Coordinates of C-alpha atoms in Angstrom, one line a residue:
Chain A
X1 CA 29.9 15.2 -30.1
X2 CA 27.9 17.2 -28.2
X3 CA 27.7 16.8 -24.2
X4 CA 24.5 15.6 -24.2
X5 CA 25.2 12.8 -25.9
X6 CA 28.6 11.9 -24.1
X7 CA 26.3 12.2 -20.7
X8 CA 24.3 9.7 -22.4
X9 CA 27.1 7.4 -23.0
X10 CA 28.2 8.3 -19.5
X11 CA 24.9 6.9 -18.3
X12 CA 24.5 4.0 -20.7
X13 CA 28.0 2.7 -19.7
X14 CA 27.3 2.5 -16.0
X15 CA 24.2 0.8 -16.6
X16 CA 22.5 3.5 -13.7
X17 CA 19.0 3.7 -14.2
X18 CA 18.6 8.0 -14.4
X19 CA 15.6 7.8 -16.7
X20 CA 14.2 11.6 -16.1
X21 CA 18.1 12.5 -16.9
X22 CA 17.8 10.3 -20.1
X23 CA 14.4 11.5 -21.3
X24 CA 15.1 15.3 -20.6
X25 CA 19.2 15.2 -22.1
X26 CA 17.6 13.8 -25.5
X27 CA 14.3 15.3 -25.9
X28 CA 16.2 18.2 -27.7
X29 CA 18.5 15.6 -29.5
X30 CA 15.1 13.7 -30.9
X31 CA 13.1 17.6 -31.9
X32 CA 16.4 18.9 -33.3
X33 CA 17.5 16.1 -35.1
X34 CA 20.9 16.2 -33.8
X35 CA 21.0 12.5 -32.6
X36 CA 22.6 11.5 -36.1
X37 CA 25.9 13.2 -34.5
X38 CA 25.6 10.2 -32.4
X39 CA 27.5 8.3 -35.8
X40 CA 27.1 4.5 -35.0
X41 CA 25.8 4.8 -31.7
X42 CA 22.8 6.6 -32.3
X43 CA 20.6 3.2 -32.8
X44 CA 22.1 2.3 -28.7
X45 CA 20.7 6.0 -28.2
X46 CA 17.5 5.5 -29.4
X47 CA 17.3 2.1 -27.4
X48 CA 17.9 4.1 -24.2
X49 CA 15.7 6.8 -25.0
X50 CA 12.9 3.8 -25.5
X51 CA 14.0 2.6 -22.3
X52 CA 13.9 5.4 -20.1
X53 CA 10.7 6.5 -21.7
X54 CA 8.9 2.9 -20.4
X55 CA 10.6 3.9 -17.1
X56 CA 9.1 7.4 -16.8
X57 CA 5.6 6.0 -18.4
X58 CA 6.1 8.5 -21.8
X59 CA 5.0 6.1 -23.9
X60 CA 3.9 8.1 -26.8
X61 CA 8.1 8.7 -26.8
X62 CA 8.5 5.7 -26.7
X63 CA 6.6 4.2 -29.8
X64 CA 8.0 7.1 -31.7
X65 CA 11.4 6.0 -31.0
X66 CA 10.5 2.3 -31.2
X67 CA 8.8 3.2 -34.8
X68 CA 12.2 4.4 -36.0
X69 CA 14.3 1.2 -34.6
X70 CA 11.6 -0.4 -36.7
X71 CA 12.5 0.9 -39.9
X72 CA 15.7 0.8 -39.8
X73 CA 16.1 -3.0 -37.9
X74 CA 12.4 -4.8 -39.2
X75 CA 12.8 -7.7 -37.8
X76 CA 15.3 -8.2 -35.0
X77 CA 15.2 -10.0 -32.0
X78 CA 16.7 -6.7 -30.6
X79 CA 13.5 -5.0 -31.7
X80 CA 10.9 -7.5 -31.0
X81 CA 11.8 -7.7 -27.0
X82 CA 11.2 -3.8 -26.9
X83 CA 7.9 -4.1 -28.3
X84 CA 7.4 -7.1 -25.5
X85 CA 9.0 -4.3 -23.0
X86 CA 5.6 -1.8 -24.4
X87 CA 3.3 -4.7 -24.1
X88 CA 4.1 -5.0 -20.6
X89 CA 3.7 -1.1 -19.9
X90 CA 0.7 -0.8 -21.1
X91 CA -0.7 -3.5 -19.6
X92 CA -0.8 -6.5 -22.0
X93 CA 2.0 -9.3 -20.0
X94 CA 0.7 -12.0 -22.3
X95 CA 0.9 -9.9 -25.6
X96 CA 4.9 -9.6 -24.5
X97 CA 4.9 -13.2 -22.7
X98 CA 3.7 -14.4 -26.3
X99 CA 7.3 -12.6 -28.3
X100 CA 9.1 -13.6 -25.6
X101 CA 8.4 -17.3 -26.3
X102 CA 8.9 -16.4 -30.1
X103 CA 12.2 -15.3 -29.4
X104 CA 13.3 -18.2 -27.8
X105 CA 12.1 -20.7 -30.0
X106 CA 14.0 -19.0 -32.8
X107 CA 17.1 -19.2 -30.3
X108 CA 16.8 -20.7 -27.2
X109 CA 20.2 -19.1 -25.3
X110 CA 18.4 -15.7 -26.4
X111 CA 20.0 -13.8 -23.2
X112 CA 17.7 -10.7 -23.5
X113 CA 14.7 -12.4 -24.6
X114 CA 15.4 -15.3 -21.1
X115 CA 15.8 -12.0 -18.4
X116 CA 12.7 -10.4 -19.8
X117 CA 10.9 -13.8 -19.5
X118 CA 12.1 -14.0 -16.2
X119 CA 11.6 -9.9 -14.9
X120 CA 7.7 -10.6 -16.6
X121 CA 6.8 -13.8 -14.3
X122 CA 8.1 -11.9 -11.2
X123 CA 6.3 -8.4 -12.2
X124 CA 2.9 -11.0 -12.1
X125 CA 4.0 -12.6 -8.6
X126 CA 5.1 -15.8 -9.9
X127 CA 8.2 -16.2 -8.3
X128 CA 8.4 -19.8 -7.8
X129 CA 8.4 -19.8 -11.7
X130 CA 10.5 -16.8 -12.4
X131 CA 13.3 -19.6 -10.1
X132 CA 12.6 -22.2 -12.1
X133 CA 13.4 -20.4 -15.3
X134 CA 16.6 -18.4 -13.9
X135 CA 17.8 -21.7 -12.6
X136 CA 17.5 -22.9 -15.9
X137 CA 19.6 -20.0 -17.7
X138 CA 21.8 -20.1 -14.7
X139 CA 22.2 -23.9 -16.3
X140 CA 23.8 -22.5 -19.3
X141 CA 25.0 -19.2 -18.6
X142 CA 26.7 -19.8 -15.1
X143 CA 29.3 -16.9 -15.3
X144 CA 26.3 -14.2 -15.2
X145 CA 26.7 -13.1 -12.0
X146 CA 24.0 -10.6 -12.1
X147 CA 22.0 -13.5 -12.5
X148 CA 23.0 -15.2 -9.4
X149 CA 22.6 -11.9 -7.5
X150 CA 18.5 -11.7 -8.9
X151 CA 18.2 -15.4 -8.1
X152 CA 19.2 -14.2 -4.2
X153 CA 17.0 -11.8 -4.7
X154 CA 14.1 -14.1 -5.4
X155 CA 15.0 -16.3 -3.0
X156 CA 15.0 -14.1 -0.3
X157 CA 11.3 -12.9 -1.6
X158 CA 10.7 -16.4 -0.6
X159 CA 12.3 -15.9 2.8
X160 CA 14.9 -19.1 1.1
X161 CA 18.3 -17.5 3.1
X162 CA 20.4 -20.7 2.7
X163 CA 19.5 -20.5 -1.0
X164 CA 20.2 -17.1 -0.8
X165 CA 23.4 -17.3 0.4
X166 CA 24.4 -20.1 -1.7
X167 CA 23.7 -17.8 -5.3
X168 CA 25.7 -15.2 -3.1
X169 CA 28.6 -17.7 -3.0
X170 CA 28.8 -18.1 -6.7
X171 CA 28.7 -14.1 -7.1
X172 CA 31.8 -14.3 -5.3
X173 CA 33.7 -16.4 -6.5
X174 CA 33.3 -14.8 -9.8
X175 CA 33.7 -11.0 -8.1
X176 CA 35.9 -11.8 -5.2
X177 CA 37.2 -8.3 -5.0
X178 CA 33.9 -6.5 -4.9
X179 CA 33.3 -5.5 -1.3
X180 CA 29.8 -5.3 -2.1
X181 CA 28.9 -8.8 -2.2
X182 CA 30.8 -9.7 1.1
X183 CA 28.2 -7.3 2.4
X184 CA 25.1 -8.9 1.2
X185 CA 26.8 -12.4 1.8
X186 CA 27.4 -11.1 5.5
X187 CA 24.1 -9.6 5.5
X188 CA 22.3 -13.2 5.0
X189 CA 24.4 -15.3 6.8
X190 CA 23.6 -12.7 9.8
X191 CA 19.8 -12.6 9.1
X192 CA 19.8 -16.6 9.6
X193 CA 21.8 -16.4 12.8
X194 CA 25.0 -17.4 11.6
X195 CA 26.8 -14.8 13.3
X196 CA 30.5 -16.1 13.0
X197 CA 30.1 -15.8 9.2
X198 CA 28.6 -13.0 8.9
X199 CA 31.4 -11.9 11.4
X200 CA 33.8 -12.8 9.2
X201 CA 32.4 -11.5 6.2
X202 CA 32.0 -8.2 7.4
X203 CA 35.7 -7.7 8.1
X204 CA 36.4 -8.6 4.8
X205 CA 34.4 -6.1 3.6
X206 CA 36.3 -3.5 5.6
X207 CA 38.9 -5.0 4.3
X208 CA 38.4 -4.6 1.0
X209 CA 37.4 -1.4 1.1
X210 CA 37.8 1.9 2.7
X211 CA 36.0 3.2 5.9
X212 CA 32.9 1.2 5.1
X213 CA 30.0 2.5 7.5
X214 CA 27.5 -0.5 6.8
X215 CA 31.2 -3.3 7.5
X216 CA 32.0 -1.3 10.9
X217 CA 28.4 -1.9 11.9
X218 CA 27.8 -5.4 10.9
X219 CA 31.2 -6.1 12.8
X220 CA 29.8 -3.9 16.0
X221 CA 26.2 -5.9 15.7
X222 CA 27.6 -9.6 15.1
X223 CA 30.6 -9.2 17.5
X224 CA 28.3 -8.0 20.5
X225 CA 25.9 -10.4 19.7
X226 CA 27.9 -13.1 20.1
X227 CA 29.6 -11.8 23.2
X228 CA 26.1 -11.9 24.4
X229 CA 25.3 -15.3 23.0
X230 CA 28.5 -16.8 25.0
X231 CA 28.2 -15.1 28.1
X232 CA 24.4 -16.4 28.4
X233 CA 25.4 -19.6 27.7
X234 CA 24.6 -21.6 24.6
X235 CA 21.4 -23.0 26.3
X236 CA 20.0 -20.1 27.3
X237 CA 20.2 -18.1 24.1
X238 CA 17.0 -15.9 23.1
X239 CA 17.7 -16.7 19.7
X240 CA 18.3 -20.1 17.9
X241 CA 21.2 -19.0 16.5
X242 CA 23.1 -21.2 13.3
X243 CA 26.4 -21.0 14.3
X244 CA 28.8 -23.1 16.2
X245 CA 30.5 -20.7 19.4
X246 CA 33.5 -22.7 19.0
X247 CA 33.9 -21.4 15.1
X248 CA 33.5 -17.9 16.5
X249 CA 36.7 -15.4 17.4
X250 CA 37.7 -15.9 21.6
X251 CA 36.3 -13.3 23.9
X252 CA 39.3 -11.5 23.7
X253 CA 39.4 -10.7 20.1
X254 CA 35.7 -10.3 19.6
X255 CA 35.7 -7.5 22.3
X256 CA 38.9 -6.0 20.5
X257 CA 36.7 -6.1 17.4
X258 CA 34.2 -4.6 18.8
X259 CA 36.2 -1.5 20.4
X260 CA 38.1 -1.3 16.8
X261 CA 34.6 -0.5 15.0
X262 CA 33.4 1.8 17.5
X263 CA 36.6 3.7 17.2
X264 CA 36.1 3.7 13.3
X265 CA 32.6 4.7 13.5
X266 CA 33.2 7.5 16.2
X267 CA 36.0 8.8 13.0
X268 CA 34.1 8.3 10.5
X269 CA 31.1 10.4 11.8
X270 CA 33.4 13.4 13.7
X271 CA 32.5 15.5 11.1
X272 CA 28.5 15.0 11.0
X273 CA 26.0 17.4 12.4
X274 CA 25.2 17.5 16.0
X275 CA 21.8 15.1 15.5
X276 CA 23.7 12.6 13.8
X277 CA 26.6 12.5 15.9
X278 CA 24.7 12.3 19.3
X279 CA 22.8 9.5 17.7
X280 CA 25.6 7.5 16.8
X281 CA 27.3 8.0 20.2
X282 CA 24.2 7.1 21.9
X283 CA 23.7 3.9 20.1
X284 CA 27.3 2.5 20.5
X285 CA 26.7 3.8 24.4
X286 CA 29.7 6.3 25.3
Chain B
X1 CA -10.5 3.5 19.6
X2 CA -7.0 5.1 18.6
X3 CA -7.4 8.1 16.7
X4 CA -4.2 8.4 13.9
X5 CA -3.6 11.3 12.4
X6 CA -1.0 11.4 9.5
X7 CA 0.6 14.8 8.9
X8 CA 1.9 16.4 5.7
X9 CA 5.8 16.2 6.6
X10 CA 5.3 12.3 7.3
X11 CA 3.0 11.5 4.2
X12 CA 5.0 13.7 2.4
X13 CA 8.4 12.2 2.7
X14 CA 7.4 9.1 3.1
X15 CA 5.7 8.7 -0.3
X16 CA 8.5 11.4 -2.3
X17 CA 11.2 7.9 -0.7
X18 CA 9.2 5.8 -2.3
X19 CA 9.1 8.2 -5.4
X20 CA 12.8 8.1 -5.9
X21 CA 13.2 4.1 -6.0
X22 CA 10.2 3.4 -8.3
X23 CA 11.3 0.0 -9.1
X24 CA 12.3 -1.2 -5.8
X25 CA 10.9 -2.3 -2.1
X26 CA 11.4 0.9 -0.1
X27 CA 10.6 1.4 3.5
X28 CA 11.2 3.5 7.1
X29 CA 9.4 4.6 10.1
X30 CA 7.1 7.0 11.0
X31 CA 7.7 9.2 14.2
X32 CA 4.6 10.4 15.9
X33 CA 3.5 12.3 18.9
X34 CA 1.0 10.7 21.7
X35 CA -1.1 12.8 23.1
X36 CA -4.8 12.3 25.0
X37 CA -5.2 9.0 23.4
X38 CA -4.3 10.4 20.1
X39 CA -1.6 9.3 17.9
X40 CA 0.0 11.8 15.5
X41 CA 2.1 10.9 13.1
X42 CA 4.8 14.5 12.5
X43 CA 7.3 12.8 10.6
X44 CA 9.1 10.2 8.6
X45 CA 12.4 8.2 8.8
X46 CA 13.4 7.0 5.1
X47 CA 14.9 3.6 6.0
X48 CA 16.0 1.7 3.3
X49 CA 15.7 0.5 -0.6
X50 CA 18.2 -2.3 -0.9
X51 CA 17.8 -5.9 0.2
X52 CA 14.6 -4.5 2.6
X53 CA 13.9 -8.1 3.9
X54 CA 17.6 -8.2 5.8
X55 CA 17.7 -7.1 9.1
X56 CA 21.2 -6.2 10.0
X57 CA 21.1 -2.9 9.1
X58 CA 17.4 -2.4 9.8
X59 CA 18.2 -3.4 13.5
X60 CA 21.1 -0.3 13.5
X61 CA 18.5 2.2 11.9
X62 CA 15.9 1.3 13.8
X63 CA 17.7 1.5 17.3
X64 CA 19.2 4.7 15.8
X65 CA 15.6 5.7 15.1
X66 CA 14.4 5.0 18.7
X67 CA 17.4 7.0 20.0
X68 CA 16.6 10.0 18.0
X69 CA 12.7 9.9 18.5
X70 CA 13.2 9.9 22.3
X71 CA 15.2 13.0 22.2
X72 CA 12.6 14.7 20.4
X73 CA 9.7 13.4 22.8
X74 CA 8.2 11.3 19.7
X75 CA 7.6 7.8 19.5
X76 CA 8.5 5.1 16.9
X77 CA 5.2 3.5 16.2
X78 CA 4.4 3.9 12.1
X79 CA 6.5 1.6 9.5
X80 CA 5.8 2.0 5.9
X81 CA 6.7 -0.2 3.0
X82 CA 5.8 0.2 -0.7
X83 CA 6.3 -3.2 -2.5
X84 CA 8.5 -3.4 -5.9
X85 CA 5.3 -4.9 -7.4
X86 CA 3.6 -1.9 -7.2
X87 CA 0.2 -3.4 -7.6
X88 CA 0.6 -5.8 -4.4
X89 CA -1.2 -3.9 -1.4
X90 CA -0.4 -6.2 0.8
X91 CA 2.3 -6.8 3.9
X92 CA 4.9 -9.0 2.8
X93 CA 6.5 -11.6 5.7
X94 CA 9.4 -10.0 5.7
X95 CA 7.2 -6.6 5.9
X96 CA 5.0 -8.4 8.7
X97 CA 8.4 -10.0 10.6
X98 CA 9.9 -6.1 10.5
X99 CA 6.7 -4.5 12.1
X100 CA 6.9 -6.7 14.4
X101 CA 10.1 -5.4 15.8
X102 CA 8.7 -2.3 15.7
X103 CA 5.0 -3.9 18.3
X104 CA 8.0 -5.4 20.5
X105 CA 8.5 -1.6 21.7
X106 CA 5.5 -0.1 21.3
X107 CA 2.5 -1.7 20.9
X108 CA 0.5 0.9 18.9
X109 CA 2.8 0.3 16.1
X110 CA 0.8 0.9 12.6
X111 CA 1.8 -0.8 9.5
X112 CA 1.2 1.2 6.8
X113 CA 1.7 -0.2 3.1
X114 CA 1.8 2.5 0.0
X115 CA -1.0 1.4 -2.5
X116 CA 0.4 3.3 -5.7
X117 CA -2.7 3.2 -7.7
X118 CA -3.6 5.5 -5.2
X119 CA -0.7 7.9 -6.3
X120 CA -2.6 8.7 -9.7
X121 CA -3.3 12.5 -10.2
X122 CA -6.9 12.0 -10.3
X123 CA -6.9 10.0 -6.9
X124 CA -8.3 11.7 -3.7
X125 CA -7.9 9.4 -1.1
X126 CA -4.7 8.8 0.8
X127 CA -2.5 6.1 -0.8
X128 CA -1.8 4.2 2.7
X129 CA -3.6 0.4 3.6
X130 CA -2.9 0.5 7.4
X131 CA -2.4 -2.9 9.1
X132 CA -3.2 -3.3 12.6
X133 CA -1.3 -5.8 14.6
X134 CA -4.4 -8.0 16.6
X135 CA -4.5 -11.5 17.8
X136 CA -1.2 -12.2 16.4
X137 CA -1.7 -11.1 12.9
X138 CA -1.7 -7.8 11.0
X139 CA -5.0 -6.7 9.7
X140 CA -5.8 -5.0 7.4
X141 CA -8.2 -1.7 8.0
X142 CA -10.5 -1.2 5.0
X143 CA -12.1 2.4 4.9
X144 CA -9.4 3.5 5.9
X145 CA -8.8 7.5 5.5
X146 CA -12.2 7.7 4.2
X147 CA -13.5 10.8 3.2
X148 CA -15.6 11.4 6.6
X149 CA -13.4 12.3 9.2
X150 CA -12.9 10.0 12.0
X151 CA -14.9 7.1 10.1
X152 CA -13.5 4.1 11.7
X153 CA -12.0 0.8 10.3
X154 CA -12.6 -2.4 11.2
X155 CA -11.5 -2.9 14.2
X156 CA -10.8 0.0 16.8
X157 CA -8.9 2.5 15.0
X158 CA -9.0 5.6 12.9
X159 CA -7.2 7.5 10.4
X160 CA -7.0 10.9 8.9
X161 CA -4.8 12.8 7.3
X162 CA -4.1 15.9 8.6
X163 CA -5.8 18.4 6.3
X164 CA -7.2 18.0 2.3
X165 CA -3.7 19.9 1.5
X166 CA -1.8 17.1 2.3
X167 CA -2.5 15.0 -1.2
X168 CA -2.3 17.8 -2.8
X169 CA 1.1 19.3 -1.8
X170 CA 2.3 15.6 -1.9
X171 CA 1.7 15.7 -5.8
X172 CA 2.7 19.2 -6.2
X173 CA 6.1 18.1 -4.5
X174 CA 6.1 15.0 -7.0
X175 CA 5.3 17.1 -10.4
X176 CA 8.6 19.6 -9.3
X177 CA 10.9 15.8 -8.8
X178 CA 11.4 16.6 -5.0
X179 CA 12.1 13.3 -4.2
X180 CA 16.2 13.9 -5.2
X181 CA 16.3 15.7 -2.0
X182 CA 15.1 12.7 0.4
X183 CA 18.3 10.8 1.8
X184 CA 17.5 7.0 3.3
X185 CA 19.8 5.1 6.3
X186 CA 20.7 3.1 3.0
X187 CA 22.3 6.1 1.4
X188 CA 23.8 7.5 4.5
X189 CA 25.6 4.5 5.5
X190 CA 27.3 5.5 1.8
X191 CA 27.9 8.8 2.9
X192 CA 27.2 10.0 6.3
X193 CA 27.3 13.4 5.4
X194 CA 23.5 13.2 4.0
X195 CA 20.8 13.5 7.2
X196 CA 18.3 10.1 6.8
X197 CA 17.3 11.5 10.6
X198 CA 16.6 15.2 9.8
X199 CA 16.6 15.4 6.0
X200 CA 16.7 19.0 6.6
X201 CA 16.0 20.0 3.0
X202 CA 13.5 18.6 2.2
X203 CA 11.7 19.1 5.3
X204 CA 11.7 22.6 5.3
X205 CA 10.5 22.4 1.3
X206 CA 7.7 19.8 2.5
X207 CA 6.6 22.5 5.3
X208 CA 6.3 25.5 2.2
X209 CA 4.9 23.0 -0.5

């Protein structure tokens, strides 16, 4: 196989979206002919070449590609959503609204056919309709975490952070060991002012995970801020803050946590450039 | 009236950030220089392109920002935010709650939101709506960057953009896929190595574009 093609694989298995990459690795594959060495996978080639190409706007590629899926599929529910996906990028959302419909008459658990549906109504600013349909296929496909995550994502649109943060919660439960999500799950939690659980969060993130710049941070900003919080008393607090004092760390420990991050940050950034460094070193004030 | 002035390293970078995250919110600051009533915008801080309506980390980059401009003798008074629907031209709240932050500080703060239609090789105008903050709203400025210079908007402000080789280097820089080169806080905080402050690359290929 040549390396083209196993870059291509490369890309298509991490789901990364590298469309330029895509369209200019293949465009000698497609002239030469030399996709067939592809063997089975040259119809999951094609669909990422289609892809890329409504990505990059090359949509004459992309109905010569789409033409051969065509041929060789008729057809397929596969198919039909990426002539929905041109409709859309060429401007006609209720051409591809219309397939998407077809497709889930025919089949109503039609995964593809559902997250298209739902990626459409939010493209047109119809968000409190794009929730109520991924609420829907959340019904039925609950372990699709990456369908929680977009429903956090709409929900924040909506500035909905308790919602937010709920979706967040099922994400983790089903990905408990990706650091990642403690993030955004801290990341809420401290936008809406609940700072001990963000607090927490955030050390489980450096936890789970190695020198984590954005965790050491998030401890720094939620540990100070409630140092603040307390000392000003609860009353007098400048902002109306979520969280009960008493579920947050004692003085003690929140100041220790706060020294640990700056000592993490202060190593973690020794070997930036001068700019960098003084700016860090100003903003944790040494 | 405040005269603003956008310069080619700030439009630049600001619109090749946007560029490299086509399909999501992205958004930073603008640094600018105050002088005789005039405000110019020199450069551009690439904030951010994941979960943009959050403000932990916005608060860190944004004090980090302040820090930075002061040493330079430049204030923080431009945000810019181009929105994943890329035909919306308007301020989202979270958009409007962030600029705020910024009016808190300085009180000339511009919010600038990237109109991509605007971005289309045949367009001549600059792809920025500015909002000014007035009785307790942002407003937007229509006639904004007209061709005329120094035609006004609405309400007691101008803009310009520096020279007519702005666009065009802009676009030039887009056509050669520049935009690899611009690094975000959001990428830093993944590897601190890359300069969101200085982006020293790509600054010094925006100043030869």
């Amino acid at each position: 196989m040549s390396s083209s093609l196993k870059l291509l694989a490369e890309i298509r298995q991490s789901s990364e979206r590298r469309p330029f990459e895509v369209l200019k690795l293949s465009e000698p594959l497609l002239n030469k002919g030399s996709i067939s060495q592809a063997g089975d996978d040259v119809w999951l080639v094609y669909e990422q070449v289609f892809i890329a190409a409504i990505d990059e706007g090359e949509i004459d590629v992309a109905k010569a590609v789409l033409e051969i899926l065509h041929k060789r599929f008729g057809g397929s529910q596969r198919v039909k959503r990426l002539y929905g996906m041109i409709n859309e990028a060429v401007g006609y959302p209720d051409e591809a609204k219309k397939l998407y419909d077809e497709m889930l008459e025919k089949d109503a658990t039609n995964v593809l056919a559902s997250k298209r549906l739902i990626a459409l109504l939010k493209s047109q600013g119809q968000y409190s309709i794009a929730i109520q349909e991924l609420v829907s296929y959340l019904d039925t496909h609950g372990n699709d975490f990456e369908a929680w995550l977009e429903l956090a994502h709409l929900y924040l649109a909506n500035h909905l952070y308790a919602q937010a943060a709920f979706c967040l919660e099922e994400v983790i439960l089903q990905q408990p060991a990706n650091h990642y999500f403690h993030l955004c799950y801290a990341e809420v939690n401290y936008t809406m002012g609940c700072l001990d659980i963000a607090l927490k969060e955030y050390l489980r993130v450096v936890e789970l995970s190695t020198d984590n710049v954005r965790g050491f941070y998030g401890i720094k900003l939620a540990a100070d801020r409630i140092l603040d919080i307390t000392s000003h008393g609860a009353g007098k607090s400048r902002d109306s803050s979520h969280f009960k004092v008493e579920n947050a760390p004692q003085k003690a420990t929140l100041e220790r946590l706060s020294q640990l991050a700056t000592e993490r940050l202060v190593a973690i950034y020794s070997g930036t450039n001068d700019a960098t460094k003084k700016t860090v070193e100003a903003w944790l004030k040494l | 009236m405040i005269e603003y002035t956008v310069s080619l390293q700030a439009y630049a970078k600001a619109i090749l950030h946007c560029a490299k995250y086509p399909w999501a919110t992205v958004h930073g600051l603008f640094l600018a220089e105050k002088k005789d009533g005039k405000i110019r915008f020199v450069d551009a801080l690439p904030l951010a392109h994941n979960w943009t309506s959050l403000t932990p980390m916005f608060d860190v980059a944004l004090q980090q920002a302040q820090l930075y401009a002061k040493t330079k003798g430049l204030a923080v008074c431009g945000y810019y935010v181009a929105n994943e629907d890329t035909g919306a031209t308007q301020l989202s709240a979270a958009g409007s709650l962030l600029a705020k932050t910024l009016i808190a500080v300085d009180d000339s703060t511009v919010a600038f939101v990237v109109d991509a239609k605007k971005l289309a090789p045949e367009s001549t105008r600059a792809a920025l709506v500015p909002y000014v903050y007035s009785e307790s709203q942002w407003k937007e400025q229509s006639g904004a960057f007209s061709d005329t210079k120094g035609s006004s908007g609405t309400k007691g402000a101008a803009f310009v953009l520096e020279n007519n080789r702005v666009l065009v280097a802009t676009r030039k820089l887009i056509d050669e896929r520049a935009e690899v080169g611009v690094h975000d806080f959001d990428e830093h905080v993944d590897d601190v190595s890359l300069d969101w402050l200085q982006n020293t690359t790509i600054s010094e290929r925006i100043k030869t574009a």
